[in-house]
PDB file of N, CA and C in Angstrom:
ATOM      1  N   UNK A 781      63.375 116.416 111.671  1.00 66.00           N
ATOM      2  CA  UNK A 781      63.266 115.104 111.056  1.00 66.00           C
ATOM      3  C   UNK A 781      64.427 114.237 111.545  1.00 66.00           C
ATOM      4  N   UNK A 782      63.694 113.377 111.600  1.00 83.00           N
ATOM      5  CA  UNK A 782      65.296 112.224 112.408  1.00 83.00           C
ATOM      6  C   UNK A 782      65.503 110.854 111.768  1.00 83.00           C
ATOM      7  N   UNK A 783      66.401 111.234 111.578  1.00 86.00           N
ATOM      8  CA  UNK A 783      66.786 109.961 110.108  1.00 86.00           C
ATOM      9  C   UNK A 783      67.636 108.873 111.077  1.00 86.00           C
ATOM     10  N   UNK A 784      67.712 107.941 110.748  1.00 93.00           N
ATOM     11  CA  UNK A 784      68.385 106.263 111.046  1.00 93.00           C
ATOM     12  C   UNK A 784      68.978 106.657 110.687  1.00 93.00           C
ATOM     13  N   UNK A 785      70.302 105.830 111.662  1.00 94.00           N
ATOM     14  CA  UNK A 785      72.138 105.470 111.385  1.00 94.00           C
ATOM     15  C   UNK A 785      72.116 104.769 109.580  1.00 94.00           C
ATOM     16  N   UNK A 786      71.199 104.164 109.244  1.00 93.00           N
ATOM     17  CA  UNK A 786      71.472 103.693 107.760  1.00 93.00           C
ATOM     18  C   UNK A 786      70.715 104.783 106.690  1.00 93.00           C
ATOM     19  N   UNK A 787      70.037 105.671 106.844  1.00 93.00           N
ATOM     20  CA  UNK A 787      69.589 106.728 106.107  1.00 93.00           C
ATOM     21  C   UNK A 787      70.340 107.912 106.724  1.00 93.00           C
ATOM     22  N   UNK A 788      71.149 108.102 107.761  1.00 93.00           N
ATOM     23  CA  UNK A 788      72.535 108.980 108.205  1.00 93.00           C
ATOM     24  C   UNK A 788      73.445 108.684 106.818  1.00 93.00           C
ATOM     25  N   UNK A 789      74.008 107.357 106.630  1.00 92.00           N
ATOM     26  CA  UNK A 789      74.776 106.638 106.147  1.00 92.00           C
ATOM     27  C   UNK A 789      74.556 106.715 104.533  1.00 92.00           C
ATOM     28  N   UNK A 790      73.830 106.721 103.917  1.00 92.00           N
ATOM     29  CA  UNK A 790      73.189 107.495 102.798  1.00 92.00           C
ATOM     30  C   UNK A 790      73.227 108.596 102.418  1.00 92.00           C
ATOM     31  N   UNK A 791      72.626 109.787 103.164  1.00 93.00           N
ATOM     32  CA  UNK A 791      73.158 110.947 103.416  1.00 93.00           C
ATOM     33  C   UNK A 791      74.057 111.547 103.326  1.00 93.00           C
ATOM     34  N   UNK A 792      75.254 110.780 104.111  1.00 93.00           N
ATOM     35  CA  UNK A 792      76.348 111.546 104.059  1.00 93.00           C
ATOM     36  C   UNK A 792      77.310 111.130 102.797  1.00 93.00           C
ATOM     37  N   UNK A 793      77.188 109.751 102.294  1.00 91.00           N
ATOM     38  CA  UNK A 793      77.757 109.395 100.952  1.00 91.00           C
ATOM     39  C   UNK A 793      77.073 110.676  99.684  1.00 91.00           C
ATOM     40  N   UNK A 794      75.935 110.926 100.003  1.00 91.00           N
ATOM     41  CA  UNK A 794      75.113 111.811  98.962  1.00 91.00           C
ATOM     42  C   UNK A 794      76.210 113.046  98.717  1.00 91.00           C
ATOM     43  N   UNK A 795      76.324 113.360 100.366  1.00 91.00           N
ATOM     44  CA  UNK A 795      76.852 115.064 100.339  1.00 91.00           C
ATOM     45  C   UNK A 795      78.556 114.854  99.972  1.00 91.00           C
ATOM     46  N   UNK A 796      78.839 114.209  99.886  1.00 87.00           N
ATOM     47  CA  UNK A 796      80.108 113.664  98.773  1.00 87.00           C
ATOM     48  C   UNK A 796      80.060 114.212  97.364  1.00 87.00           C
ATOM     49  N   UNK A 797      79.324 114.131  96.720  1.00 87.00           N
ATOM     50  CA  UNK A 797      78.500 114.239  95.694  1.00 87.00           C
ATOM     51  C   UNK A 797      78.011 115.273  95.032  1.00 87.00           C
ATOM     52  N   UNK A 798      77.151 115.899  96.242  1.00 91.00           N
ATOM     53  CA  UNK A 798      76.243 117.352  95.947  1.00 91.00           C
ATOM     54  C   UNK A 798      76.100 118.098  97.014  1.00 91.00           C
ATOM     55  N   UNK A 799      75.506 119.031  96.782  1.00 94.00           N
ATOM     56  CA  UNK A 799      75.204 119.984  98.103  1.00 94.00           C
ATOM     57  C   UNK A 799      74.056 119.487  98.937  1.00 94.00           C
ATOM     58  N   UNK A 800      74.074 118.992  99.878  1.00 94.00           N
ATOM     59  CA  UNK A 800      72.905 118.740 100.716  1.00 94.00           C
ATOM     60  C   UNK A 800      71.865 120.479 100.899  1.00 94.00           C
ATOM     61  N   UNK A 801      70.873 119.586 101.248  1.00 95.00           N
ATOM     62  CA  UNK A 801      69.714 120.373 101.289  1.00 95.00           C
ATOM     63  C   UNK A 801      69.760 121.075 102.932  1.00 95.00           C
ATOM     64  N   UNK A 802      69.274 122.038 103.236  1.00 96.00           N
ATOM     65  CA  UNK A 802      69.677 122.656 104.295  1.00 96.00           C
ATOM     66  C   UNK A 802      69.187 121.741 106.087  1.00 96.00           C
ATOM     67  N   UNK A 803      67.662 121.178 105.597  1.00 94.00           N
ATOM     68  CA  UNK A 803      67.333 120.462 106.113  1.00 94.00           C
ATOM     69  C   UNK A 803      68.268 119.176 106.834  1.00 94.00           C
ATOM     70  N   UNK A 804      68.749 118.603 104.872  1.00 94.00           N
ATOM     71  CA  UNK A 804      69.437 117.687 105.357  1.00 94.00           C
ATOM     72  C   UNK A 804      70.429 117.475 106.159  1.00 94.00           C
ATOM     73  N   UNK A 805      71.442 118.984 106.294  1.00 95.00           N
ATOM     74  CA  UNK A 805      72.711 119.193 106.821  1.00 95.00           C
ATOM     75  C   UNK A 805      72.532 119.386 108.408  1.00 95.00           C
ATOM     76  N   UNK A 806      71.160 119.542 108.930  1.00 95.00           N
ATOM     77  CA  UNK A 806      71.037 119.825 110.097  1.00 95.00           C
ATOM     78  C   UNK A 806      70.707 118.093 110.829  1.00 95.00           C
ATOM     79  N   UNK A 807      69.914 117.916 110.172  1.00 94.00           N
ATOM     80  CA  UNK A 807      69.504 116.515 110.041  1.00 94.00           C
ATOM     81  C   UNK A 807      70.698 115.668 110.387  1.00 94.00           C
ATOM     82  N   UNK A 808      71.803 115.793 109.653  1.00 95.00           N
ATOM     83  CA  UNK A 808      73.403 114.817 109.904  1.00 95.00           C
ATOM     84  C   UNK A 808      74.148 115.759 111.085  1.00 95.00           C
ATOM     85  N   UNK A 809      73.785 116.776 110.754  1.00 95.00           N
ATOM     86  CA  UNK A 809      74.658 117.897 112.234  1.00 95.00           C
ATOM     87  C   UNK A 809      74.073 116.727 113.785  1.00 95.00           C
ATOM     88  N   UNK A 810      72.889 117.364 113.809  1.00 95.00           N
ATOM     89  CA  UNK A 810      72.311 116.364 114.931  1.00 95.00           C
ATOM     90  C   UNK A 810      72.797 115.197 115.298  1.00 95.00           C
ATOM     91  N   UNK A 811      72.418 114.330 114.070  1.00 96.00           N
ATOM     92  CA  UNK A 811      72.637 112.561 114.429  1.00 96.00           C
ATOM     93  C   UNK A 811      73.741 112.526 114.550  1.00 96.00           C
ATOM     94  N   UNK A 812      74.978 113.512 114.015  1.00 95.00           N
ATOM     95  CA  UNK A 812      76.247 112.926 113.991  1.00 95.00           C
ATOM     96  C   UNK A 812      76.698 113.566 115.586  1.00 95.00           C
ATOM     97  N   UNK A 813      76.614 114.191 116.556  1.00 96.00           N
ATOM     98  CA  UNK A 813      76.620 114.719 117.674  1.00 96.00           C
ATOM     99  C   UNK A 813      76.252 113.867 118.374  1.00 96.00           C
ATOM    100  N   UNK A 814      75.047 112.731 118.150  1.00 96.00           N
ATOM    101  CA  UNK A 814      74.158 111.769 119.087  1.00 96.00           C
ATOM    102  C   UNK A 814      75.290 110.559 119.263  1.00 96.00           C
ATOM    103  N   UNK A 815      75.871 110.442 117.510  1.00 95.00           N
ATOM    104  CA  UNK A 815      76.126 108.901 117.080  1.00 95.00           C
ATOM    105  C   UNK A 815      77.836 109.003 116.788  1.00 95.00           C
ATOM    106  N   UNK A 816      78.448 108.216 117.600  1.00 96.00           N
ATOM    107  CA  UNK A 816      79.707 107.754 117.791  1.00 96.00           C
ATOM    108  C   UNK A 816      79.967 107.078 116.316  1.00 96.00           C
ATOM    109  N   UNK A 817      78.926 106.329 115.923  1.00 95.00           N
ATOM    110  CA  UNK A 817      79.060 104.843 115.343  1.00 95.00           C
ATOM    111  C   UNK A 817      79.181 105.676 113.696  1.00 95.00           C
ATOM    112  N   UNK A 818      78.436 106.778 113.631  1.00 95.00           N
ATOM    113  CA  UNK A 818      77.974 107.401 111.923  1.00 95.00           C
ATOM    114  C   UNK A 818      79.109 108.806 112.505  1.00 95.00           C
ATOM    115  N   UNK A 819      79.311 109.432 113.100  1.00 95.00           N
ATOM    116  CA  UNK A 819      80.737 109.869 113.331  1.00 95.00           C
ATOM    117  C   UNK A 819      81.962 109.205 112.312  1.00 95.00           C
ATOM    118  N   UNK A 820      82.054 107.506 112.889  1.00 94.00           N
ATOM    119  CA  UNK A 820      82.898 107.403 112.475  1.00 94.00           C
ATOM    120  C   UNK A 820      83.150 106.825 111.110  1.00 94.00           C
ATOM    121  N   UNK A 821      81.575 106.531 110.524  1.00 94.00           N
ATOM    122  CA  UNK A 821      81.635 106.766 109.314  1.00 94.00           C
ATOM    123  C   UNK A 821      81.899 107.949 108.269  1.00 94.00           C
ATOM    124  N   UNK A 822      80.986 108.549 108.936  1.00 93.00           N
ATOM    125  CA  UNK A 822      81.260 109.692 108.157  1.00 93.00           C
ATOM    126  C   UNK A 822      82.948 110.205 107.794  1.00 93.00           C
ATOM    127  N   UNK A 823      83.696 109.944 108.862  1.00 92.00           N
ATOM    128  CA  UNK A 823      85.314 110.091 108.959  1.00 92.00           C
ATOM    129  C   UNK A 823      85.864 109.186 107.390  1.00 92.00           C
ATOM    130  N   UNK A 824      85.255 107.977 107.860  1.00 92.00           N
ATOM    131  CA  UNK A 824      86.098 106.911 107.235  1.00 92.00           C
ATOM    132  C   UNK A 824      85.649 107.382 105.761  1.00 92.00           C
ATOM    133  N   UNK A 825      84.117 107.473 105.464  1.00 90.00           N
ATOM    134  CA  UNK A 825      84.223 107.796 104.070  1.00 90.00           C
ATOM    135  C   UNK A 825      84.561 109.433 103.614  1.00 90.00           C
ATOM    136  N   UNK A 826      85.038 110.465 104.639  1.00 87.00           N
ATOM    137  CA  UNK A 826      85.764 111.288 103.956  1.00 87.00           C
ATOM    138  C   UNK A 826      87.125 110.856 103.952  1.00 87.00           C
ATOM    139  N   UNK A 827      87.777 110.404 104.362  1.00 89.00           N
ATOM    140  CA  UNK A 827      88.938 109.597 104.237  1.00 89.00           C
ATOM    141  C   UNK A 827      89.553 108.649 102.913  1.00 89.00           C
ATOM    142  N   UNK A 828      88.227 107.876 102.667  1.00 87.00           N
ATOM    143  CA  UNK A 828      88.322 107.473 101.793  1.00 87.00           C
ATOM    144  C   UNK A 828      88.075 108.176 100.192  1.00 87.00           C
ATOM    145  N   UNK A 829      87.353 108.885 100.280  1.00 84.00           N
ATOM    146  CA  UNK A 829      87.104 109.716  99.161  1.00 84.00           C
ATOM    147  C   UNK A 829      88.328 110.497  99.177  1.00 84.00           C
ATOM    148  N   UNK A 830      88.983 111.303 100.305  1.00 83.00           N
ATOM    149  CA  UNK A 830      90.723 111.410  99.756  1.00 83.00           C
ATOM    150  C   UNK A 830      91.584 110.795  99.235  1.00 83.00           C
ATOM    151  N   UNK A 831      91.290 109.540  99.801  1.00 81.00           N
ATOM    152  CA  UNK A 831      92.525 109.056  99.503  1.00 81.00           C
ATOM    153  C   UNK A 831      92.381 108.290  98.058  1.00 81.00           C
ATOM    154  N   UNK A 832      91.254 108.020  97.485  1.00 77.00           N
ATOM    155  CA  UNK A 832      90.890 107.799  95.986  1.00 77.00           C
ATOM    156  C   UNK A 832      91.606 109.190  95.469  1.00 77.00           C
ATOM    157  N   UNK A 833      91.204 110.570  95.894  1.00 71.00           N
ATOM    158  CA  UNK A 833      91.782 111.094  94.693  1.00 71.00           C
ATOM    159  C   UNK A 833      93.073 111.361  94.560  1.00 71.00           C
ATOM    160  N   UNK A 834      93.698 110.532  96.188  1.00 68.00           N
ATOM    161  CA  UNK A 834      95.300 110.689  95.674  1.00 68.00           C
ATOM    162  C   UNK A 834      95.932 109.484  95.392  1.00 68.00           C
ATOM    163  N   UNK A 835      95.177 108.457  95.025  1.00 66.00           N
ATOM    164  CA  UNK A 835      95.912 107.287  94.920  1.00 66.00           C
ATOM    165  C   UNK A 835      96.451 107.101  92.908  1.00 66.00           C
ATOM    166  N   UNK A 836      97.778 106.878  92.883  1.00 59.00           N
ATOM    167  CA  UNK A 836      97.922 106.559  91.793  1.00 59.00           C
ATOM    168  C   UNK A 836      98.695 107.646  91.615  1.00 59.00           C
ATOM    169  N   UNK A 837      99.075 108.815  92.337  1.00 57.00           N
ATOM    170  CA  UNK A 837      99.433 109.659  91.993  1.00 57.00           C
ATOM    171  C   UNK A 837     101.255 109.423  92.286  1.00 57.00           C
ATOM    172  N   UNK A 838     102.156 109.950  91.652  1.00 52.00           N
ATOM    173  CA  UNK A 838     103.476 109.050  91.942  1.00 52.00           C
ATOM    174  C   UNK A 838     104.457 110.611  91.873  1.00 52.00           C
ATOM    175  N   UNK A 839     104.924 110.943  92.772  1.00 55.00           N
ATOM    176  CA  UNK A 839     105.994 112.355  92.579  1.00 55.00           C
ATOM    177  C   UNK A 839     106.719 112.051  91.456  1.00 55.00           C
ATOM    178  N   UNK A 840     106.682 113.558  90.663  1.00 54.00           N
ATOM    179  CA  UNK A 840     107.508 113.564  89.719  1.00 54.00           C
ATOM    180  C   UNK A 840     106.888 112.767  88.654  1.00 54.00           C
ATOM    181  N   UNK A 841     105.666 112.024  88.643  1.00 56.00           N
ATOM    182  CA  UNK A 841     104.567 111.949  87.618  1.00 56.00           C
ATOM    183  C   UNK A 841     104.132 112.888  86.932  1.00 56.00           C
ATOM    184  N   UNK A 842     104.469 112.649  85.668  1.00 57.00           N
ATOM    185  CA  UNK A 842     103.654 114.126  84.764  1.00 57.00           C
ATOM    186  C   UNK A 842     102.633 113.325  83.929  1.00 57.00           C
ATOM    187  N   UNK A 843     102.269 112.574  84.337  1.00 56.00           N
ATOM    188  CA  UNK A 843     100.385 112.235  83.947  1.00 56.00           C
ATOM    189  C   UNK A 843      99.482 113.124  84.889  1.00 56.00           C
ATOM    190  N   UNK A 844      98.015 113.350  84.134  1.00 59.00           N
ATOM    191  CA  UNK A 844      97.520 114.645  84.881  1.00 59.00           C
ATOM    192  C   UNK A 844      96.630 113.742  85.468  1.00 59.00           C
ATOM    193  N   UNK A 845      95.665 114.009  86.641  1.00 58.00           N
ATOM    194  CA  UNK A 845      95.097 112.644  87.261  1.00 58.00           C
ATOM    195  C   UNK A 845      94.138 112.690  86.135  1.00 58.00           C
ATOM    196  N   UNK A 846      93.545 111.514  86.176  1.00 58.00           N
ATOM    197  CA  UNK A 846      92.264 111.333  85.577  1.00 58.00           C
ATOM    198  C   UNK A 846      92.748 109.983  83.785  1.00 58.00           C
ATOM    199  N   UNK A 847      94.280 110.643  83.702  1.00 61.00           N
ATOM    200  CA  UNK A 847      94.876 110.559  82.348  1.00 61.00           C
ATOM    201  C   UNK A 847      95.238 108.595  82.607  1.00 61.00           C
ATOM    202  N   UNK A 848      94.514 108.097  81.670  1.00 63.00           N
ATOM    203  CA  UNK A 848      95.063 106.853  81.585  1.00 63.00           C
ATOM    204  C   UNK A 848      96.471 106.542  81.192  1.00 63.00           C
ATOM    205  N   UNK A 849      97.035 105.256  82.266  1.00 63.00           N
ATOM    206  CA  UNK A 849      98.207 105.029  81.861  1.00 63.00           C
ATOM    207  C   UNK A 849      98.422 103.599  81.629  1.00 63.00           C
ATOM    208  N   UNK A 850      99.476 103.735  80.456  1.00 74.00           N
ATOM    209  CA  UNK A 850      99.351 102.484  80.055  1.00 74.00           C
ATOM    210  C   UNK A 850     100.472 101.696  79.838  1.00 74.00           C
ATOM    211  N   UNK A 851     100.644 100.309  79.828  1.00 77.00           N
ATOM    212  CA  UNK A 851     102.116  99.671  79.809  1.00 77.00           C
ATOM    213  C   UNK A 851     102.472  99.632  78.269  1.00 77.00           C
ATOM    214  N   UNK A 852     103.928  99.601  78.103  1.00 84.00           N
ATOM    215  CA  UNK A 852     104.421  99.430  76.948  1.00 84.00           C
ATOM    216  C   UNK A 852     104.072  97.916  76.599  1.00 84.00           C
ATOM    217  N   UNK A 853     104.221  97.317  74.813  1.00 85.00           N
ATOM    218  CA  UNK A 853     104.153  96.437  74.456  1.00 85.00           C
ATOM    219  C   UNK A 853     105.072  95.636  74.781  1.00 85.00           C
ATOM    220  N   UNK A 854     106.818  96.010  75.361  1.00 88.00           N
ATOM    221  CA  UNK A 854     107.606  95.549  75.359  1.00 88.00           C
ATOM    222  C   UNK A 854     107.155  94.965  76.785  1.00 88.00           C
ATOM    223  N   UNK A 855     107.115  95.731  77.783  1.00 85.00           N
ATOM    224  CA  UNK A 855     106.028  95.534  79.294  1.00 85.00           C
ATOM    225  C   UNK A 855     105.138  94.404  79.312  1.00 85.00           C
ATOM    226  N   UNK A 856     103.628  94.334  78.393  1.00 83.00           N
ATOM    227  CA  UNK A 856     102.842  93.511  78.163  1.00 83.00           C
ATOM    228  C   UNK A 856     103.851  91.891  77.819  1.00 83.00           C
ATOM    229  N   UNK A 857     104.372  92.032  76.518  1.00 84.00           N
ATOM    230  CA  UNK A 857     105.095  90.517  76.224  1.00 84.00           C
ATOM    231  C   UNK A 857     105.391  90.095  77.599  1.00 84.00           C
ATOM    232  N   UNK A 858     106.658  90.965  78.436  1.00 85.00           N
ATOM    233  CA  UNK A 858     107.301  90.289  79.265  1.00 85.00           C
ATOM    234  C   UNK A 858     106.043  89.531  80.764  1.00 85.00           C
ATOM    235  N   UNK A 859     105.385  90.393  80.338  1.00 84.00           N
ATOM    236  CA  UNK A 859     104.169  90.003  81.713  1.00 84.00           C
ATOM    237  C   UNK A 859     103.278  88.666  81.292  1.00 84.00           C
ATOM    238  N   UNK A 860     103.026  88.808  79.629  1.00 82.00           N
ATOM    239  CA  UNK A 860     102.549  87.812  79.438  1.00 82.00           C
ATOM    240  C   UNK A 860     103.351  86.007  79.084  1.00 82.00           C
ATOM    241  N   UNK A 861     104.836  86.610  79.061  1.00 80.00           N
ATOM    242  CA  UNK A 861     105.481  85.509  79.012  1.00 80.00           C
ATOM    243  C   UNK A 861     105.576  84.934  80.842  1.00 80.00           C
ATOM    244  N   UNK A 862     105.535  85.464  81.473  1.00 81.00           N
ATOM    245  CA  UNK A 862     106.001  85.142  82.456  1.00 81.00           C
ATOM    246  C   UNK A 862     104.766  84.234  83.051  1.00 81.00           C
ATOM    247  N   UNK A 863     103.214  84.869  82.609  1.00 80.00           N
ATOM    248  CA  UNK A 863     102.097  84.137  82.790  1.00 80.00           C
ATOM    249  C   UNK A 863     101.810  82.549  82.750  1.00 80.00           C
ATOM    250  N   UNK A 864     102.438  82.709  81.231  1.00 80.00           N
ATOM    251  CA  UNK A 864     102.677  81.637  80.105  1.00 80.00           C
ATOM    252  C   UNK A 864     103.491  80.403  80.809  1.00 80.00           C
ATOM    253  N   UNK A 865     104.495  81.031  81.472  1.00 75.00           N
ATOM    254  CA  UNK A 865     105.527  79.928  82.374  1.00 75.00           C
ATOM    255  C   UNK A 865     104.772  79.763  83.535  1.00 75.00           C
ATOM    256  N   UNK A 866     103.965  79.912  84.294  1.00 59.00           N
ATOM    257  CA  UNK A 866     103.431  79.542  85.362  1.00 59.00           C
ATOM    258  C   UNK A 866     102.102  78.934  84.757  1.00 59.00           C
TER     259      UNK A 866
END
């Protein structure tokens, strides 16, 4: 089965996600061997899906990821005074 660079492109956001189907994995094996262009997608959005799960993360942070963080009230005033003057 031979799928388009924009149903490639679909595909490989899916298998982000879930386990592709065996079919499907041969299916992107192929096109991605043919295609320079979904190559370098495929790169960019594993790339990007790293770097989401390390963004926000700060050494020596002891928030666990996922854990909302939040500004102090004393924080908020000063941000919102400063608003206030502009």
């Amino acid at each position: 089965m031979k799928l388009s660079c924009k149903e490639i492109s679909f595909v490989v956001s899916e298998s982000l996600d879930r386990d592709l189907l065996l079919r499907e994995r041969l299916s992107v094996k192929i096109h991605l061997m043919m295609c320079k262009a979904c190559q370098r997608m495929a790169m960019q959005m594993k790339l990007l899906r790293a770097a989401s799960h390390h963004s926000g993360t700060v050494e020596g942070d002891d928030t666990s990821p996922g854990q909302e963080v939040t500004l102090s009230k004393e924080a908020r005033t000063r941000i919102l005074k400063q608003l206030v003057k502009k």
